[in-house]
Coordinates of C-alpha atoms and ligand atoms in Angstrom, one line a residue:
M1 CA -36.0 34.7 -30.5
C2 CA -39.7 35.7 -31.3
G3 CA -40.6 38.6 -33.2
I4 CA -42.7 41.4 -32.0
I5 CA -44.6 44.4 -33.6
G6 CA -47.0 47.1 -32.5
Y7 CA -48.5 49.6 -34.5
T8 CA -50.9 52.5 -34.2
G9 CA -51.9 55.0 -36.8
H10 CA -54.3 55.8 -39.7
R11 CA -53.9 52.8 -41.7
P12 CA -55.5 49.1 -41.2
A13 CA -53.5 47.7 -38.6
V14 CA -54.0 44.0 -39.4
P15 CA -52.4 43.9 -42.7
F16 CA -49.7 45.9 -41.7
I17 CA -48.9 43.5 -38.7
I18 CA -49.0 40.5 -41.0
E19 CA -46.6 42.1 -43.5
G20 CA -44.3 43.0 -40.5
L21 CA -44.4 39.5 -39.1
R22 CA -43.4 38.2 -42.6
R23 CA -40.3 40.2 -42.2
L24 CA -39.6 39.1 -38.6
E25 CA -40.6 35.4 -39.2
Y26 CA -36.9 34.6 -39.4
R27 CA -36.9 35.1 -35.5
G28 CA -39.3 32.4 -34.9
Y29 CA -42.0 30.6 -37.0
D30 CA -43.7 27.9 -35.0
S31 CA -46.8 29.9 -34.2
S32 CA -48.0 33.4 -34.5
G33 CA -51.0 35.8 -33.6
V34 CA -52.3 39.2 -33.7
C35 CA -54.4 41.5 -31.3
Y36 CA -56.3 44.5 -32.7
A37 CA -58.6 47.0 -30.9
Q38 CA -61.8 47.3 -32.7
S39 CA -65.2 48.6 -31.5
G40 CA -63.9 49.2 -28.0
R41 CA -62.7 45.5 -27.7
L42 CA -59.3 43.6 -27.9
N43 CA -59.6 40.7 -30.4
V44 CA -57.1 38.1 -30.4
V45 CA -56.6 35.6 -33.2
R46 CA -53.7 33.0 -33.0
A47 CA -52.6 30.0 -35.1
E48 CA -50.1 27.0 -34.6
G49 CA -47.5 26.8 -37.4
K50 CA -46.3 29.3 -40.1
L51 CA -47.9 32.5 -40.6
A52 CA -49.8 31.7 -43.5
L53 CA -52.1 29.7 -41.3
L54 CA -52.8 32.9 -39.3
E55 CA -53.5 34.8 -42.4
D56 CA -56.1 31.8 -43.5
K57 CA -57.9 32.5 -40.1
L58 CA -57.9 36.1 -40.5
A59 CA -59.2 35.9 -44.2
N60 CA -62.8 35.2 -43.2
M61 CA -62.8 37.8 -40.6
E62 CA -63.7 41.6 -40.8
V63 CA -60.6 43.3 -39.3
S64 CA -60.2 46.4 -41.5
L65 CA -61.5 49.1 -39.1
A66 CA -58.7 48.4 -36.7
T67 CA -56.0 50.9 -36.9
T68 CA -54.2 49.8 -33.6
G69 CA -52.6 46.3 -33.0
M70 CA -49.9 44.0 -32.1
G71 CA -48.4 40.8 -33.5
H72 CA -46.1 38.1 -32.6
T73 CA -44.4 35.3 -34.2
R74 CA -42.9 32.6 -31.8
W75 CA -39.8 30.5 -31.2
A76 CA -41.4 28.4 -28.2
T77 CA -39.3 28.5 -25.0
H78 CA -42.1 27.7 -22.5
G79 CA -44.8 25.2 -23.7
A80 CA -45.0 23.5 -27.0
P81 CA -45.7 25.4 -30.1
T82 CA -49.5 25.1 -30.0
E83 CA -52.2 27.8 -30.5
N84 CA -52.9 27.8 -26.9
N85 CA -49.3 28.8 -26.2
A86 CA -49.2 31.2 -29.2
H87 CA -49.3 35.1 -28.3
P88 CA -50.8 37.5 -27.8
H89 CA -51.8 36.3 -24.3
R90 CA -54.7 37.9 -22.6
S91 CA -55.1 38.5 -18.4
S92 CA -57.3 36.0 -16.9
R93 CA -60.1 38.7 -16.8
G94 CA -59.3 39.6 -20.5
E95 CA -58.5 43.2 -20.1
L96 CA -55.1 43.2 -21.2
C97 CA -53.2 41.6 -24.2
L98 CA -49.4 41.1 -24.2
V99 CA -46.7 40.0 -26.7
H100 CA -43.3 38.9 -25.7
N101 CA -40.0 37.9 -26.8
G102 CA -37.6 36.6 -24.0
I103 CA -37.9 34.4 -20.9
I104 CA -39.3 35.4 -17.4
E105 CA -37.1 33.4 -15.1
N106 CA -39.1 33.6 -12.1
Y107 CA -42.5 33.1 -13.6
Q108 CA -43.3 30.1 -11.3
E109 CA -43.2 31.9 -8.1
H110 CA -45.4 34.6 -9.6
K111 CA -47.8 32.2 -11.0
N112 CA -48.1 30.5 -7.6
A113 CA -48.9 33.6 -6.2
L114 CA -51.5 34.9 -8.8
I115 CA -53.3 31.4 -8.5
G116 CA -53.5 32.0 -4.9
K117 CA -55.4 35.5 -5.6
G118 CA -57.7 33.5 -7.8
Y119 CA -56.0 34.1 -11.4
C120 CA -56.6 31.4 -13.9
F121 CA -54.2 30.3 -16.7
S122 CA -54.9 28.5 -19.8
S123 CA -51.4 28.3 -21.3
D124 CA -47.9 27.0 -20.3
T125 CA -46.2 30.2 -21.0
D126 CA -44.3 32.7 -18.7
T127 CA -45.9 35.6 -20.7
E128 CA -49.6 34.7 -19.5
V129 CA -47.9 35.0 -15.9
L130 CA -46.5 38.5 -16.7
V131 CA -49.7 39.9 -18.3
N132 CA -51.6 38.8 -15.1
L133 CA -49.1 40.4 -13.0
I134 CA -49.7 43.6 -15.0
A135 CA -53.5 43.0 -14.5
D136 CA -53.0 42.6 -10.8
E137 CA -51.1 46.1 -10.5
R138 CA -53.9 47.5 -12.4
A139 CA -56.6 46.1 -10.2
A140 CA -54.8 47.5 -7.2
G141 CA -55.5 50.8 -8.8
M142 CA -52.2 51.6 -10.5
P143 CA -52.6 53.8 -13.8
L144 CA -51.7 51.4 -16.7
L145 CA -48.1 52.8 -17.2
Q146 CA -47.3 52.3 -13.5
A147 CA -48.8 48.9 -13.2
F148 CA -46.7 47.8 -16.3
A149 CA -43.5 49.3 -14.7
N150 CA -44.2 47.8 -11.5
A151 CA -44.8 44.2 -13.0
L152 CA -41.7 44.6 -14.9
K153 CA -39.6 45.3 -11.8
K154 CA -40.7 42.2 -10.2
A155 CA -39.8 40.3 -13.5
Q156 CA -36.5 38.6 -13.7
G157 CA -35.0 37.5 -17.2
A158 CA -35.0 38.7 -20.7
F159 CA -37.9 40.5 -22.4
A160 CA -39.2 42.8 -25.3
L161 CA -42.9 43.4 -24.8
A162 CA -45.9 45.1 -26.2
L163 CA -49.1 45.7 -24.2
M164 CA -52.5 46.8 -25.2
S165 CA -55.5 47.5 -23.0
P166 CA -59.2 48.4 -24.2
E167 CA -59.1 51.3 -22.0
E168 CA -56.7 53.1 -24.4
P169 CA -57.5 51.4 -27.7
D170 CA -55.3 53.5 -29.8
V171 CA -52.2 53.1 -27.5
V172 CA -49.6 50.5 -27.6
Y173 CA -46.9 50.3 -24.6
A174 CA -43.6 48.4 -25.1
A175 CA -40.7 47.9 -22.8
R176 CA -37.4 46.1 -23.0
H177 CA -34.7 44.4 -21.1
S178 CA -32.0 42.3 -22.6
A179 CA -34.0 41.7 -25.8
P180 CA -34.2 44.0 -28.8
L181 CA -36.9 46.5 -29.3
L182 CA -37.1 49.6 -31.6
L183 CA -39.3 52.3 -32.0
G184 CA -40.3 53.6 -35.6
I185 CA -41.7 57.0 -35.9
G186 CA -43.9 58.0 -38.8
Q187 CA -46.3 60.6 -39.8
G188 CA -49.5 60.1 -37.8
E189 CA -48.4 56.6 -37.1
N190 CA -45.9 55.1 -34.8
F191 CA -44.5 51.5 -34.6
V192 CA -42.6 49.2 -32.3
A193 CA -40.8 46.2 -33.4
S194 CA -38.0 43.7 -32.7
D195 CA -36.2 44.7 -36.0
I196 CA -36.1 47.5 -38.4
P197 CA -37.4 45.5 -41.6
A198 CA -40.8 45.0 -39.7
F199 CA -41.9 48.8 -40.5
L200 CA -39.1 49.8 -42.8
P201 CA -41.6 50.6 -45.8
Y202 CA -43.3 53.2 -43.7
T203 CA -40.4 54.9 -41.9
R204 CA -36.7 55.1 -41.7
D205 CA -36.6 57.1 -38.5
V206 CA -35.8 54.8 -35.7
V207 CA -35.2 55.3 -32.0
F208 CA -33.2 52.5 -30.3
L209 CA -34.8 51.6 -26.8
E210 CA -32.5 50.8 -24.0
D211 CA -32.7 48.1 -21.1
G212 CA -34.9 49.5 -18.7
E213 CA -37.1 51.7 -20.8
I214 CA -40.9 51.8 -21.4
V215 CA -42.4 53.5 -24.5
R216 CA -46.0 54.6 -25.1
I217 CA -47.1 55.4 -28.6
T218 CA -50.3 56.9 -29.9
P219 CA -51.0 57.8 -33.7
G220 CA -49.5 61.3 -33.1
T221 CA -47.1 61.1 -30.1
W222 CA -44.4 58.8 -28.6
Q223 CA -42.8 59.1 -25.2
V224 CA -40.0 57.0 -23.7
F225 CA -39.9 56.5 -19.9
S226 CA -37.4 55.0 -17.2
I227 CA -39.1 51.7 -15.9
E228 CA -37.5 52.5 -12.5
S229 CA -38.8 56.1 -12.1
L230 CA -41.2 56.8 -14.9
E231 CA -39.3 59.8 -15.7
P232 CA -39.8 61.0 -19.3
L233 CA -36.3 60.4 -21.1
D234 CA -34.8 62.3 -24.0
K235 CA -34.1 59.9 -27.0
R236 CA -32.2 60.4 -30.0
T237 CA -33.8 59.4 -33.5
H238 CA -31.5 57.6 -36.1
H239 CA -32.1 57.7 -39.7
I240 CA -31.7 54.2 -41.5
E241 CA -29.8 54.4 -44.7
W242 CA -30.5 50.9 -46.1
D243 CA -33.9 50.2 -47.7
L244 CA -36.2 47.3 -48.0
Q245 CA -34.6 46.2 -51.1
A246 CA -31.6 45.2 -48.9
A247 CA -34.3 43.0 -46.7
Q248 CA -36.0 41.4 -49.7
K249 CA -35.1 38.3 -51.9
G250 CA -34.3 40.3 -55.1
G251 CA -35.3 37.6 -57.4
F252 CA -33.6 34.8 -55.6
K253 CA -35.5 31.6 -54.5
H254 CA -34.2 31.9 -50.9
F255 CA -32.7 34.7 -48.6
M256 CA -29.8 32.3 -48.0
L257 CA -29.0 32.0 -51.8
K258 CA -29.1 35.9 -52.3
E259 CA -26.8 36.4 -49.1
I260 CA -24.2 33.9 -50.5
F261 CA -24.4 35.9 -53.8
E262 CA -24.0 39.1 -52.0
Q263 CA -20.6 38.2 -50.6
P264 CA -18.5 39.8 -53.1
R265 CA -20.2 43.2 -52.2
V266 CA -20.3 42.6 -48.8
I267 CA -16.4 42.1 -48.7
A268 CA -16.1 45.2 -50.6
D269 CA -18.3 47.2 -48.4
C270 CA -16.1 46.1 -45.4
M271 CA -13.0 47.4 -46.8
A272 CA -14.5 50.7 -47.9
G273 CA -13.4 53.6 -46.0
R274 CA -10.6 51.2 -44.4
V275 CA -8.2 50.2 -47.1
D276 CA -6.2 52.8 -48.9
M277 CA -4.8 50.8 -52.0
A278 CA -2.8 53.7 -53.2
R279 CA -0.8 53.9 -50.0
R280 CA -1.0 50.3 -49.1
E281 CA -2.5 51.1 -45.9
V282 CA -5.4 49.9 -43.6
S283 CA -6.7 52.2 -41.1
I284 CA -9.6 51.3 -38.7
P285 CA -10.9 54.7 -37.2
E286 CA -13.1 52.9 -34.6
L287 CA -9.9 51.3 -33.2
A288 CA -7.7 54.5 -33.5
D289 CA -8.1 55.7 -29.8
A290 CA -7.9 52.2 -28.2
N291 CA -4.9 50.7 -26.8
I292 CA -3.5 47.7 -28.9
P293 CA -4.3 44.7 -26.5
S294 CA -1.2 42.7 -25.5
R295 CA -3.5 39.8 -25.5
L296 CA -6.7 38.9 -27.0
R297 CA -9.7 36.8 -26.0
I298 CA -12.3 36.2 -28.5
V299 CA -15.7 35.2 -27.4
A300 CA -18.7 34.4 -29.7
C301 CA -21.3 31.6 -30.6
G302 CA -22.0 29.7 -33.8
T303 CA -20.7 30.8 -37.0
S304 CA -19.3 33.9 -35.2
F305 CA -17.2 31.8 -33.2
H306 CA -15.9 30.1 -36.5
A307 CA -14.8 33.5 -37.6
G308 CA -12.9 33.9 -34.3
L309 CA -11.2 30.6 -34.7
W310 CA -10.4 31.5 -38.4
A311 CA -9.0 34.9 -37.4
A312 CA -6.8 33.8 -34.3
P313 CA -3.6 32.8 -36.4
L314 CA -3.8 36.0 -38.1
F315 CA -3.7 38.0 -34.9
E316 CA -0.8 35.9 -33.7
T317 CA 1.4 35.7 -36.7
W318 CA 0.6 39.3 -38.2
A319 CA 0.2 41.1 -35.1
G320 CA 2.1 39.2 -32.6
I321 CA -1.0 39.2 -30.1
P322 CA -1.5 35.8 -28.2
T323 CA -5.2 35.1 -29.0
T324 CA -7.5 32.5 -27.6
V325 CA -11.1 31.9 -28.8
E326 CA -14.0 30.7 -26.6
I327 CA -17.6 29.9 -26.9
A328 CA -19.5 32.5 -25.0
S329 CA -22.0 30.1 -23.3
E330 CA -18.9 28.6 -21.6
F331 CA -16.8 31.7 -21.1
R332 CA -19.8 33.4 -19.1
Y333 CA -19.9 30.7 -16.6
R334 CA -16.1 29.8 -15.7
S335 CA -15.1 33.0 -14.0
P336 CA -12.3 33.5 -16.5
L337 CA -9.1 35.3 -15.4
L338 CA -8.4 38.3 -17.7
E339 CA -4.9 40.1 -17.5
A340 CA -3.9 43.6 -17.4
G341 CA -3.4 44.7 -21.1
E342 CA -5.8 42.0 -22.5
A343 CA -9.1 42.8 -24.5
V344 CA -12.1 40.8 -25.2
L345 CA -13.3 40.7 -28.7
V346 CA -16.9 39.7 -29.0
I347 CA -18.1 38.9 -32.5
S348 CA -21.9 38.9 -33.3
Q349 CA -23.9 39.3 -36.4
S350 CA -26.9 40.3 -34.7
G351 CA -25.3 42.0 -31.7
E352 CA -28.2 40.6 -29.4
T353 CA -26.8 37.0 -28.8
A354 CA -27.6 36.7 -25.1
D355 CA -24.5 34.5 -24.2
T356 CA -22.3 36.9 -26.1
L357 CA -23.7 39.9 -24.6
A358 CA -23.4 38.3 -21.3
A359 CA -19.7 37.8 -21.8
L360 CA -19.3 41.4 -22.8
R361 CA -20.8 42.3 -19.6
I362 CA -18.5 40.0 -17.4
A363 CA -15.3 41.4 -19.3
R364 CA -16.7 45.0 -18.4
E365 CA -17.1 44.2 -14.9
K366 CA -13.7 42.8 -14.5
D367 CA -12.7 46.4 -16.3
C368 CA -11.2 44.5 -19.3
P369 CA -11.7 46.7 -22.4
V370 CA -14.3 45.2 -24.9
I371 CA -14.2 45.4 -28.6
G372 CA -17.2 44.4 -30.7
V373 CA -17.3 43.2 -34.3
C374 CA -20.7 43.5 -35.2
N375 CA -23.3 43.9 -38.1
V376 CA -26.4 45.4 -36.6
V377 CA -26.0 49.1 -35.7
G378 CA -27.8 50.0 -32.6
S379 CA -27.7 46.5 -31.2
S380 CA -27.0 45.8 -27.6
I381 CA -23.5 44.7 -28.2
A382 CA -22.7 47.6 -30.4
R383 CA -23.8 49.9 -27.8
E384 CA -22.2 48.4 -25.0
A385 CA -18.8 47.5 -26.2
D386 CA -15.9 50.1 -25.6
A387 CA -15.2 50.1 -29.4
V388 CA -17.1 48.5 -32.3
V389 CA -15.9 47.5 -35.6
F390 CA -19.2 47.2 -38.0
T391 CA -19.0 44.6 -40.6
Q392 CA -21.3 46.5 -42.9
A393 CA -22.8 43.4 -44.4
G394 CA -26.5 44.7 -44.3
P395 CA -29.3 42.9 -43.1
E396 CA -28.9 38.9 -42.9
I397 CA -32.4 37.4 -43.0
S398 CA -31.8 33.8 -43.6
V399 CA -31.5 31.9 -40.4
A400 CA -28.3 30.0 -41.8
S401 CA -25.6 32.7 -41.4
T402 CA -23.6 33.3 -44.8
K403 CA -22.4 36.5 -45.6
A404 CA -22.1 37.9 -41.9
L405 CA -19.2 35.3 -41.8
S406 CA -17.5 36.6 -44.9
S407 CA -17.8 40.2 -43.6
Q408 CA -16.6 39.1 -40.0
M409 CA -13.5 37.3 -41.7
T410 CA -12.8 40.5 -43.6
A411 CA -13.0 42.9 -40.7
L412 CA -11.1 40.8 -38.4
L413 CA -8.3 40.3 -41.2
L414 CA -8.1 44.1 -41.5
M415 CA -7.8 44.5 -37.9
A416 CA -4.9 42.0 -37.7
L417 CA -3.1 43.9 -40.6
Y418 CA -4.0 47.2 -38.8
W419 CA -2.4 46.1 -35.4
G420 CA 0.5 44.4 -36.9
H421 CA 1.3 47.6 -38.8
R422 CA 1.0 49.9 -35.8
R423 CA 2.9 47.6 -33.7
G424 CA 5.6 47.2 -36.3
V425 CA 5.7 43.7 -36.2
L426 CA 3.8 42.8 -39.6
P427 CA 5.8 40.3 -41.5
A428 CA 7.5 41.8 -44.7
G429 CA 5.3 41.7 -47.8
V430 CA 2.3 40.7 -45.9
M431 CA 0.5 44.2 -46.3
Q432 CA 1.2 44.2 -49.9
E433 CA 0.1 40.7 -50.7
A434 CA -3.0 40.7 -48.5
L435 CA -4.1 44.2 -49.9
H436 CA -3.5 42.9 -53.6
G437 CA -5.3 39.9 -53.1
L438 CA -8.4 41.6 -51.2
S439 CA -8.8 43.8 -53.9
S440 CA -9.1 41.4 -56.5
L441 CA -11.2 39.1 -54.0
P442 CA -14.7 40.4 -54.7
G443 CA -14.4 40.2 -58.6
H444 CA -12.8 36.8 -58.1
M445 CA -15.6 35.5 -56.2
E446 CA -18.3 37.0 -58.4
N447 CA -17.1 35.4 -61.4
S448 CA -16.6 32.0 -59.5
L449 CA -20.0 32.0 -57.6
P450 CA -22.2 30.6 -60.5
A451 CA -19.9 27.9 -61.4
L452 CA -19.5 26.8 -57.9
R453 CA -23.6 26.6 -57.5
E454 CA -23.3 24.2 -60.5
Q455 CA -20.8 22.1 -59.0
A456 CA -22.4 22.2 -55.6
K457 CA -25.6 21.0 -57.5
G458 CA -24.0 18.0 -58.9
L459 CA -22.3 16.9 -55.6
A460 CA -25.4 17.3 -53.5
R461 CA -27.2 15.2 -55.9
R462 CA -24.7 12.5 -55.5
Y463 CA -24.1 12.7 -51.7
S464 CA -27.3 14.1 -50.0
A465 CA -28.4 10.4 -49.4
C466 CA -25.2 9.9 -47.1
K467 CA -26.3 9.2 -43.5
G468 CA -23.5 11.2 -42.2
M469 CA -20.7 13.7 -43.1
F470 CA -17.3 14.6 -42.0
F471 CA -16.0 18.1 -42.6
L472 CA -12.1 18.1 -42.2
G473 CA -9.5 20.5 -42.5
R474 CA -6.3 21.7 -41.0
G475 CA -4.9 25.1 -40.1
Q476 CA -7.1 27.8 -41.1
S477 CA -9.3 25.4 -43.0
F478 CA -10.3 23.6 -39.8
P479 CA -12.6 26.5 -38.6
L480 CA -14.1 26.4 -42.1
A481 CA -14.7 22.6 -41.6
L482 CA -16.7 23.3 -38.4
E483 CA -18.7 25.9 -40.5
G484 CA -19.4 23.4 -43.4
A485 CA -20.7 21.0 -40.8
L486 CA -22.8 23.4 -39.0
K487 CA -24.3 24.5 -42.3
V488 CA -25.2 21.0 -43.3
K489 CA -26.6 20.2 -40.0
E490 CA -29.0 23.1 -39.6
L491 CA -30.2 23.1 -43.2
S492 CA -30.4 19.3 -44.2
Y493 CA -30.7 17.9 -40.6
I494 CA -27.9 15.2 -41.7
H495 CA -25.7 14.5 -38.9
A496 CA -22.3 16.3 -39.8
E497 CA -19.4 16.9 -37.7
G498 CA -16.2 19.2 -38.2
Y499 CA -13.0 17.9 -37.2
A500 CA -9.2 18.7 -37.5
A501 CA -8.3 16.2 -40.2
G502 CA -5.4 15.0 -38.0
E503 CA -8.1 13.9 -35.1
M504 CA -9.6 11.5 -37.5
K505 CA -7.3 8.5 -36.6
H506 CA -8.0 9.0 -32.8
G507 CA -11.6 7.8 -33.1
P508 CA -13.9 9.4 -35.7
I509 CA -12.5 7.2 -38.4
A510 CA -14.4 4.2 -36.9
L511 CA -17.5 5.7 -38.4
I512 CA -16.2 5.6 -42.0
E513 CA -18.2 3.4 -44.3
P514 CA -19.6 3.6 -47.9
D515 CA -22.4 6.0 -47.1
F516 CA -20.5 8.2 -44.8
L517 CA -19.1 11.3 -46.6
S518 CA -15.7 12.9 -45.7
F519 CA -15.5 16.5 -47.0
F520 CA -11.8 17.3 -47.1
L521 CA -10.8 20.9 -47.0
A522 CA -7.1 20.7 -48.6
P523 CA -6.1 24.1 -50.4
H524 CA -2.6 24.3 -51.8
D525 CA -0.9 25.1 -48.6
A526 CA 1.8 23.9 -46.4
L527 CA -0.5 21.4 -44.8
F528 CA -1.7 20.0 -48.0
A529 CA 0.4 16.7 -47.9
K530 CA -0.8 16.0 -44.4
S531 CA -4.5 16.3 -45.4
K532 CA -3.8 14.2 -48.4
S533 CA -2.5 11.4 -46.0
N534 CA -5.6 11.6 -43.9
L535 CA -7.8 11.5 -47.0
E536 CA -6.2 8.3 -48.3
E537 CA -6.9 6.8 -44.8
V538 CA -10.3 7.3 -45.4
Q539 CA -10.5 6.0 -49.1
A540 CA -8.6 2.8 -47.6
R541 CA -11.7 2.3 -45.7
S542 CA -14.0 2.7 -48.6
G543 CA -15.4 6.1 -47.4
P544 CA -16.6 8.4 -50.2
V545 CA -14.4 11.7 -50.3
I546 CA -15.0 15.1 -51.6
V547 CA -11.9 17.0 -51.6
L548 CA -11.9 21.0 -52.1
T549 CA -8.7 22.0 -53.5
N550 CA -6.7 24.4 -55.7
P551 CA -5.5 23.7 -59.4
H552 CA -1.9 22.9 -58.3
T553 CA -2.7 20.0 -56.3
E554 CA -5.3 18.4 -58.9
G555 CA -4.4 15.4 -61.0
K556 CA -2.6 12.2 -59.9
E557 CA -2.0 13.1 -56.4
L558 CA -6.1 12.9 -55.7
R559 CA -6.9 10.3 -58.5
A560 CA -9.2 8.5 -56.3
A561 CA -11.1 11.4 -54.8
E562 CA -14.0 13.6 -56.3
T563 CA -12.0 16.8 -56.5
W564 CA -13.6 20.1 -56.5
T565 CA -11.2 22.7 -57.7
L566 CA -11.3 26.3 -56.8
P567 CA -9.4 29.1 -58.2
E568 CA -6.2 29.7 -55.9
A569 CA -6.2 32.9 -54.0
W570 CA -3.3 34.4 -51.7
G571 CA -2.8 32.5 -48.4
P572 CA -5.7 32.9 -46.0
L573 CA -7.7 34.4 -48.7
N574 CA -8.5 30.9 -50.2
G575 CA -10.8 30.6 -47.2
F576 CA -13.2 32.9 -48.6
L577 CA -13.7 30.9 -51.9
M578 CA -13.8 27.6 -49.9
L579 CA -16.6 29.0 -47.6
C580 CA -18.8 29.9 -50.6
A581 CA -18.3 26.4 -51.7
L582 CA -19.3 24.9 -48.4
Q583 CA -22.2 27.3 -48.2
L584 CA -23.4 26.4 -51.7
F585 CA -23.1 22.6 -50.9
S586 CA -25.1 22.9 -47.8
Y587 CA -27.7 24.8 -49.6
E588 CA -28.1 22.5 -52.5
T589 CA -28.1 19.5 -50.2
A590 CA -30.9 21.1 -48.4
T591 CA -32.8 22.0 -51.6
C592 CA -32.2 18.4 -52.9
L593 CA -33.9 17.0 -49.7
G594 CA -36.6 19.5 -50.0
K595 CA -35.9 21.2 -46.8
D596 CA -37.1 24.7 -45.7
V597 CA -33.7 26.6 -46.4
D598 CA -34.6 29.9 -44.9
Q599 CA -36.4 28.4 -41.8
P600 CA -35.0 25.3 -40.8
R601 CA -36.7 23.4 -38.2
N602 CA -36.3 24.3 -34.3
L603 CA -33.9 27.5 -35.0
A604 CA -34.4 31.0 -34.9
K605 CA -32.1 33.8 -36.5
S606 CA -31.3 35.8 -33.1
V607 CA -30.7 33.8 -30.0
T608 CA -31.7 36.1 -27.1
V609 CA -32.2 33.3 -24.7
E610 CA -29.7 31.1 -23.1
Ligands
LIG1 C1 -25.3 29.9 -37.9 O1 -25.8 29.7 -39.2 C2 -26.3 30.4 -37.1 N1 -27.1 31.6 -37.6 C3 -25.9 30.7 -35.7 O2 -24.6 29.8 -35.3 C4 -25.2 32.3 -35.4 O3 -24.0 32.3 -35.9 C5 -25.0 32.3 -33.9 O4 -26.3 32.1 -33.3 C6 -24.5 33.6 -33.4 O5 -25.2 34.5 -33.8 P1 -24.6 36.2 -33.8 O6 -23.6 36.2 -34.8 O7 -25.9 37.0 -34.0 O8 -24.3 36.4 -32.5

């Protein structure tokens, strides 16, 4: 949560920082601020609300001479989203400025000690405590690098930080522990940021900083140090292959819509290099050296958790691997028993989700092998897992996850095929059918998306006034029902719940009334008749119903329902088209209600706090 950026070089720093913050705004957008060095002083400008309000303030200021600065876009953790709590924060004597992504857990004890020494605080943030802790070390005579490191050694929690001092006006210091931070290396300019798009127009050469590292950048130099020893460290530079186009809207009104429409390509990219259509084979080179687990524990959060729920039956029925799926924030606090031969499979788009990362570390402490299914190369989860299967979805900017889920479902399905084949237990015909279906899925999806969007628009117009919604499914449609409800909740702020359709009669059906929508996921599968009975139970109680289904189930059988018919795909592949329909329904519902689709209230893309 929160995006930070730092720059030192030859171009005007403030416009660059604003541009970078705009590409980090998905990480938090309740307030923002910049610090820039000009005429030997550090100037700070902050604003409550969206970045545009900070730009309005800066419009009347002369900032063009500053070539070093840093910025922050906030998702509030300590203190309300006010200007006073916005970053950068100054030390109480004004000499240092700090921007921070994360949480300092022991800030209160340090605050009390600093107050005792005469330091004053004007915000409710943990960040203001940390900047004063650094100032206190500096006041004790430590050089700035040492003072920064000493203060960080006293801080517990998660942080990615950038620090400036008027003593070194063309230098930015930055450090990380359990929150993402990258160094961008340019020609006569250097960058630090929470994510690559912040500086991608200016350099594709990136150094991934690790926990416990500090970096010092000047326009012409950069050096990474260990926080513990201050020893200089050798770091490898990575060249980023994707370009800014991938991180821009490309003519779509919202990132979410663009990312929904990217799904056919994302599925094809995830298969590339893994599926040999001619030989009807799947290979996952990243797993070639790993033992096949005898039991699988999938751990993830949010949409990634739904991917795990969706894939679990495939690992069981195709690969014969008993599989359980857990929410990472629960797994991490319940001392899970892990058996010999078991593997933990963590799924994360960002690779930075704090709870998922903690679950990974717990598994590793227990000597349990960890496999990551991850999108972001260089992320903490990608680096700390024993093996990583990259989903290759490209940058996902919209806070609401869409294409990441399709790519996770593809990667997990391929893993189930791969392990099933390697173990010799894959049911006859499944490889053939699955690969045949997968090869036509991107084209199928691409052709269907425009019509699905129109249908979603019509349904959103008719049902967006509903006071609540159920999303109901059975079997592999159940996790997608959870996802449909999550999307509607986060984008439209309508209370929506995902349920196993068979659970309705055990309580939830009491909520049914004429303005409470039930959205059934009832594909043409073995469970259709059961879902149909549940649907009729809702209709019998005057509840409006939308049913997402396939052509074979249309007609008399569902006469009274509002049917949304999708072209039929093979077995589990139906889930991909249903997912698109659900995503578009939530998108159009939010649009109908005038909500901010890409930046829903109270949320941030990357959840690096607990
Ligand atoms: C869903 O739209 C959200 N973006 C959220 O539930 C997300 O899936 C969750 O925070 C997990 O993120 P991760 O995949 O990056 O770990």
